[in-house]
């Protein structure tokens, strides 16, 4: 008999209503100071702080949102995952797979994407998802998943309780946590 998935509830709810650049700064500040604790590691004497998501995720959510619908960018923070959602959509005939490899840029809001590029928030068009994937790999950050239905990006880490709730045997839980920690089997 599989264990039922654990129910997660929000501890807080915040909204950032401001001009775009203020949304970026205030949104990142809110996420990094109120909701997320950094994982701390050391390389020699240098301290490194790693968060559960690349900051590019917020920039992508704002840049590719469909602003005609009126729904705000939504960020859900749980103990084992962070979910970014916007009311955007993929270009016609694109799949989620397109986002995981080199692809042309087709921003929903080309003027907004250009403004974010000129302001130094994004490096270049068409690289946001690839940068998120590279950051996750480079810093051994948790896994990520892109989903349709609006645009959803999930960053998550395995935790013993959530793996057990999914019905995994204890030996598999140990293996999953070990692979997550070391990045290899």
Short mmCIF file of C-alpha atoms in Angstrom, two decimals:
data_model
loop_
_atom_site.label_atom_id
_atom_site.label_comp_id
_atom_site.label_asym_id
_atom_site.label_seq_id
_atom_site.Cartn_x
_atom_site.Cartn_y
_atom_site.Cartn_z
CA UNK A 1 0.00 0.00 0.00
CA UNK A 2 1.55 3.29 -1.08
CA UNK A 3 1.68 6.14 1.38
CA UNK A 4 -0.52 9.09 0.56
CA UNK A 5 1.33 12.20 -0.57
CA UNK A 6 1.84 14.68 2.21
CA UNK A 7 -0.24 17.80 2.09
CA UNK A 8 1.73 21.03 1.91
CA UNK A 9 0.32 24.34 3.10
CA UNK A 10 1.55 27.84 2.64
CA UNK A 11 3.02 29.54 5.65
CA UNK A 12 2.99 33.01 4.03
CA UNK A 13 1.59 34.79 1.04
CA UNK A 14 3.09 37.91 -0.45
CA UNK A 15 2.58 39.89 -3.61
CA UNK A 16 4.94 42.41 -5.13
CA UNK A 17 3.15 45.19 -6.99
CA UNK A 18 5.61 47.63 -8.48
CA UNK A 19 7.25 48.69 -11.72
CA UNK A 20 9.07 45.78 -13.39
CA UNK A 21 12.61 46.53 -12.15
CA UNK A 22 11.30 46.94 -8.60
CA UNK A 23 9.43 43.62 -8.94
CA UNK A 24 12.72 41.94 -9.81
CA UNK A 25 14.67 43.48 -6.93
CA UNK A 26 11.90 43.20 -4.33
CA UNK A 27 10.91 39.71 -5.48
CA UNK A 28 14.46 38.38 -5.22
CA UNK A 29 14.98 40.11 -1.89
CA UNK A 30 11.74 38.64 -0.51
CA UNK A 31 12.63 35.14 -1.68
CA UNK A 32 16.21 35.23 -0.46
CA UNK A 33 15.64 36.90 2.91
CA UNK A 34 12.20 35.73 4.03
CA UNK A 35 11.49 32.37 2.47
CA UNK A 36 14.66 30.55 1.56
CA UNK A 37 17.65 29.59 3.63
CA UNK A 38 20.85 29.12 1.69
CA UNK A 39 22.73 25.87 1.85
CA UNK A 40 26.21 26.73 3.04
CA UNK A 41 29.35 24.95 1.89
CA UNK A 42 33.02 25.80 2.05
CA UNK A 43 35.71 25.62 -0.60
CA UNK A 44 38.88 25.99 1.40
CA UNK A 45 38.31 29.12 3.46
CA UNK A 46 35.68 30.55 1.13
CA UNK A 47 32.04 30.31 2.12
CA UNK A 48 29.50 29.50 -0.65
CA UNK A 49 25.76 29.95 -0.32
CA UNK A 50 23.52 28.02 -2.67
CA UNK A 51 19.80 28.59 -3.00
CA UNK A 52 17.14 26.16 -4.17
CA UNK A 53 16.78 27.95 -7.52
CA UNK A 54 18.79 30.03 -10.00
CA UNK A 55 17.78 33.70 -9.91
CA UNK A 56 17.24 33.46 -13.69
CA UNK A 57 13.94 31.69 -12.91
CA UNK A 58 12.32 34.90 -11.63
CA UNK A 59 13.64 36.88 -14.58
CA UNK A 60 12.28 34.32 -17.05
CA UNK A 61 8.91 34.27 -15.31
CA UNK A 62 8.59 38.06 -15.61
CA UNK A 63 10.00 38.30 -19.14
CA UNK A 64 7.78 35.60 -20.65
CA UNK A 65 4.53 36.33 -18.84
CA UNK A 66 1.36 37.05 -20.81
CA UNK A 67 0.53 40.48 -19.40
CA UNK A 68 -2.87 40.61 -21.14
CA UNK A 69 -4.37 38.09 -18.70
CA UNK A 70 -3.82 40.02 -15.49
CA UNK A 71 -2.61 37.03 -13.44
CA UNK A 72 0.55 37.78 -11.44
CA UNK A 73 3.69 35.67 -11.54
CA UNK A 74 3.22 33.12 -8.78
CA UNK A 75 6.05 31.69 -6.72
CA UNK A 76 5.27 28.87 -4.32
CA UNK A 77 7.91 28.06 -1.72
CA UNK A 78 7.87 24.74 0.14
CA UNK A 79 10.50 23.05 2.28
CA UNK A 80 11.53 20.79 -0.61
CA UNK A 81 10.71 22.83 -3.72
CA UNK A 82 10.19 26.24 -5.30
CA UNK A 83 7.69 26.62 -8.13
CA UNK A 84 7.59 29.58 -10.52
CA UNK A 85 4.45 30.03 -12.63
CA UNK A 86 3.37 32.66 -15.10
CA UNK A 87 0.44 32.99 -17.46
CA UNK A 88 2.66 32.59 -20.53
CA UNK A 89 2.78 29.92 -23.18
CA UNK A 90 5.28 28.27 -25.47
CA UNK A 91 5.55 29.42 -29.09
CA UNK A 92 3.37 27.46 -31.52
CA UNK A 93 4.68 23.94 -32.27
CA UNK A 94 7.21 24.07 -29.41
CA UNK A 95 7.47 21.44 -26.70
CA UNK A 96 9.09 21.51 -23.28
CA UNK A 97 11.99 19.59 -24.88
CA UNK A 98 12.81 22.69 -26.98
CA UNK A 99 13.69 24.54 -23.77
CA UNK A 100 16.28 21.97 -22.70
CA UNK A 101 18.54 22.44 -25.73
CA UNK A 102 19.79 25.35 -27.84
CA UNK A 103 16.78 27.12 -29.28
CA UNK A 104 15.94 30.39 -30.99
CA UNK A 105 14.49 33.18 -28.95
CA UNK A 106 10.79 33.82 -29.36
CA UNK A 107 9.89 35.98 -26.37
CA UNK A 108 6.22 36.67 -25.78
CA UNK A 109 7.26 40.24 -24.94
CA UNK A 110 10.19 41.18 -27.21
CA UNK A 111 10.33 44.80 -26.00
CA UNK A 112 10.35 43.68 -22.37
CA UNK A 113 13.04 41.06 -23.04
CA UNK A 114 15.13 43.71 -24.81
CA UNK A 115 14.67 46.10 -21.87
CA UNK A 116 15.80 43.43 -19.39
CA UNK A 117 18.80 42.67 -21.62
CA UNK A 118 19.80 46.36 -21.86
CA UNK A 119 19.39 46.78 -18.10
CA UNK A 120 21.79 43.88 -17.53
CA UNK A 121 19.29 41.49 -15.95
CA UNK A 122 19.50 38.87 -18.68
CA UNK A 123 22.53 37.96 -20.75
CA UNK A 124 20.94 37.34 -24.12
CA UNK A 125 17.68 36.13 -25.55
CA UNK A 126 17.02 32.42 -25.84
CA UNK A 127 19.41 31.33 -23.09
CA UNK A 128 17.33 31.59 -19.91
CA UNK A 129 16.33 27.95 -19.60
CA UNK A 130 19.80 26.77 -20.62
CA UNK A 131 21.34 29.03 -17.97
CA UNK A 132 19.00 27.58 -15.34
CA UNK A 133 19.96 24.03 -16.33
CA UNK A 134 23.68 24.91 -16.30
CA UNK A 135 23.39 26.61 -12.89
CA UNK A 136 21.64 23.59 -11.42
CA UNK A 137 24.39 21.30 -12.69
CA UNK A 138 27.28 23.63 -11.82
CA UNK A 139 26.21 24.15 -8.23
CA UNK A 140 24.70 20.68 -7.73
CA UNK A 141 21.39 22.39 -7.11
CA UNK A 142 18.23 20.34 -6.88
CA UNK A 143 16.47 18.98 -9.91
CA UNK A 144 14.31 21.13 -12.16
CA UNK A 145 11.29 20.39 -14.30
CA UNK A 146 9.46 22.46 -16.88
CA UNK A 147 5.73 22.00 -17.32
CA UNK A 148 3.07 23.46 -19.58
CA UNK A 149 -0.26 24.93 -18.41
CA UNK A 150 0.88 28.48 -18.20
CA UNK A 151 4.64 28.25 -17.82
CA UNK A 152 5.75 26.36 -14.74
CA UNK A 153 9.32 25.73 -13.61
CA UNK A 154 9.90 23.59 -10.51
CA UNK A 155 13.15 23.29 -8.61
CA UNK A 156 13.15 20.59 -6.01
CA UNK A 157 15.39 18.50 -3.82
CA UNK A 158 14.82 15.04 -2.50
CA UNK A 159 14.01 14.79 1.17
CA UNK A 160 13.67 11.59 3.15
CA UNK A 161 10.08 12.26 4.18
CA UNK A 162 8.86 13.13 0.68
CA UNK A 163 10.56 10.07 -0.87
CA UNK A 164 9.02 7.81 1.76
CA UNK A 165 5.61 9.45 1.16
CA UNK A 166 5.97 8.46 -2.49
CA UNK A 167 6.35 4.83 -1.36
CA UNK A 168 10.06 4.29 -2.02
CA UNK A 169 11.79 1.55 -0.05
CA UNK A 170 14.34 2.67 2.55
CA UNK A 171 17.29 1.39 0.45
CA UNK A 172 16.14 3.47 -2.53
CA UNK A 173 15.64 6.53 -0.32
CA UNK A 174 19.23 6.17 0.90
CA UNK A 175 20.51 5.84 -2.67
CA UNK A 176 18.51 8.86 -3.92
CA UNK A 177 19.75 11.07 -1.09
CA UNK A 178 23.33 9.92 -1.63
CA UNK A 179 23.20 10.64 -5.36
CA UNK A 180 21.71 14.07 -4.69
CA UNK A 181 24.47 14.89 -2.20
CA UNK A 182 27.40 13.67 -4.31
CA UNK A 183 26.08 14.13 -7.84
CA UNK A 184 27.11 10.57 -8.78
CA UNK A 185 26.41 6.94 -7.99
#
